[in-house]
CSV table of C-alpha atoms and ligand atoms in Angstrom, one decimal:
chain,number,residue,atom,x,y,z
A,1438,UNK,CA,17.9,-40.4,4.8
A,1439,UNK,CA,15.4,-37.7,4.4
A,1440,UNK,CA,14.6,-34.5,4.9
A,1441,UNK,CA,11.7,-32.2,5.2
A,1442,UNK,CA,11.1,-28.7,5.0
A,1443,UNK,CA,8.0,-27.5,6.5
A,1444,UNK,CA,5.6,-25.4,4.3
A,1445,UNK,CA,2.3,-23.3,4.6
A,1446,UNK,CA,0.5,-24.0,1.5
A,1447,UNK,CA,-3.1,-22.7,0.4
A,1448,UNK,CA,-5.4,-25.3,-1.5
A,1449,UNK,CA,-8.4,-24.0,-3.3
A,1450,UNK,CA,-11.2,-26.2,-2.0
A,1451,UNK,CA,-14.4,-24.2,-3.6
A,1452,UNK,CA,-14.6,-21.9,-6.7
A,1453,UNK,CA,-18.1,-20.8,-7.3
A,1454,UNK,CA,-19.2,-18.6,-10.6
A,1455,UNK,CA,-20.1,-14.8,-8.8
A,1456,UNK,CA,-22.7,-14.4,-12.2
A,1457,UNK,CA,-24.5,-17.6,-11.9
A,1458,UNK,CA,-23.3,-19.7,-9.1
A,1459,UNK,CA,-22.4,-22.7,-11.0
A,1460,UNK,CA,-19.3,-24.4,-8.7
A,1461,UNK,CA,-16.5,-25.1,-10.7
A,1462,UNK,CA,-15.1,-28.6,-10.5
A,1463,UNK,CA,-11.5,-29.0,-8.8
A,1464,UNK,CA,-8.7,-31.2,-8.8
A,1465,UNK,CA,-6.3,-31.0,-6.3
A,1466,UNK,CA,-7.0,-27.1,-6.5
A,1467,UNK,CA,-7.1,-26.3,-9.9
A,1468,UNK,CA,-10.1,-25.5,-11.5
A,1469,UNK,CA,-11.0,-28.3,-15.1
A,1470,UNK,CA,-12.4,-25.3,-16.8
A,1471,UNK,CA,-11.5,-22.1,-17.8
A,1472,UNK,CA,-12.4,-19.1,-15.2
A,1473,UNK,CA,-11.9,-15.8,-15.6
A,1474,UNK,CA,-10.5,-14.4,-12.3
A,1475,UNK,CA,-11.0,-10.3,-11.5
A,1476,UNK,CA,-8.6,-8.9,-8.7
A,1477,UNK,CA,-9.2,-5.3,-8.7
A,1478,UNK,CA,-7.3,-2.7,-6.0
A,1479,UNK,CA,-9.2,0.4,-6.6
A,1480,UNK,CA,-6.7,3.7,-6.4
A,1481,UNK,CA,-6.8,7.2,-5.3
A,1482,UNK,CA,-8.7,8.6,-8.2
A,1483,UNK,CA,-11.5,6.1,-7.5
A,1484,UNK,CA,-14.3,6.9,-5.1
A,1485,UNK,CA,-13.6,3.1,-4.2
A,1486,UNK,CA,-10.1,4.3,-3.0
A,1487,UNK,CA,-8.5,1.7,-0.6
A,1488,UNK,CA,-11.1,-1.2,-1.8
A,1489,UNK,CA,-10.4,-4.3,-3.7
A,1490,UNK,CA,-12.6,-6.2,-5.6
A,1491,UNK,CA,-12.5,-9.7,-6.7
A,1492,UNK,CA,-15.0,-12.1,-8.6
A,1493,UNK,CA,-14.8,-15.5,-10.3
A,1494,UNK,CA,-17.0,-16.2,-13.9
A,1495,UNK,CA,-17.6,-19.0,-15.5
A,1496,UNK,CA,-16.6,-19.3,-19.1
A,1497,UNK,CA,-20.5,-19.3,-20.2
A,1498,UNK,CA,-20.7,-16.3,-18.0
A,1499,UNK,CA,-17.8,-14.5,-19.2
A,1500,UNK,CA,-19.3,-15.1,-22.8
A,1501,UNK,CA,-22.5,-13.5,-21.9
A,1502,UNK,CA,-21.3,-10.4,-20.3
A,1503,UNK,CA,-18.2,-9.6,-22.3
A,1504,UNK,CA,-20.8,-10.4,-25.5
A,1505,UNK,CA,-22.7,-7.2,-24.1
A,1506,UNK,CA,-19.5,-4.5,-24.7
A,1507,UNK,CA,-19.7,-2.4,-27.4
A,1508,UNK,CA,-16.1,-2.3,-27.9
A,1509,UNK,CA,-15.5,-6.0,-28.0
A,1510,UNK,CA,-12.7,-7.7,-26.0
A,1511,UNK,CA,-9.0,-7.6,-27.0
A,1512,UNK,CA,-7.7,-11.3,-27.9
A,1513,UNK,CA,-4.8,-12.8,-29.1
A,1514,UNK,CA,-3.3,-16.1,-29.7
A,1515,UNK,CA,-0.7,-16.8,-26.7
A,1516,UNK,CA,2.4,-18.5,-28.6
A,1517,UNK,CA,3.9,-19.9,-25.4
A,1518,UNK,CA,2.3,-21.9,-22.6
A,1519,UNK,CA,3.9,-21.4,-19.3
B,2309,ZN,ZN1,-21.3,-18.4,-14.5
């Protein structure tokens, strides 16, 4: 006997670095390299109140952009992988 449950899933089919345009390889909707995904919802204190920005960066662009920061990125080792 088999029972099924109908589900609707969203699968990532294309991922592009917003900075350099590099196409990030995917397998089963999962990126095969490190990607920085930024999702920013602007609040009432912002001139962008109610807007949501999102973009993705490949690891090279992440390193290049964050390397220009006057204060470096806070980096800690993750003790547990989920
Ligand atoms: Zn890039």
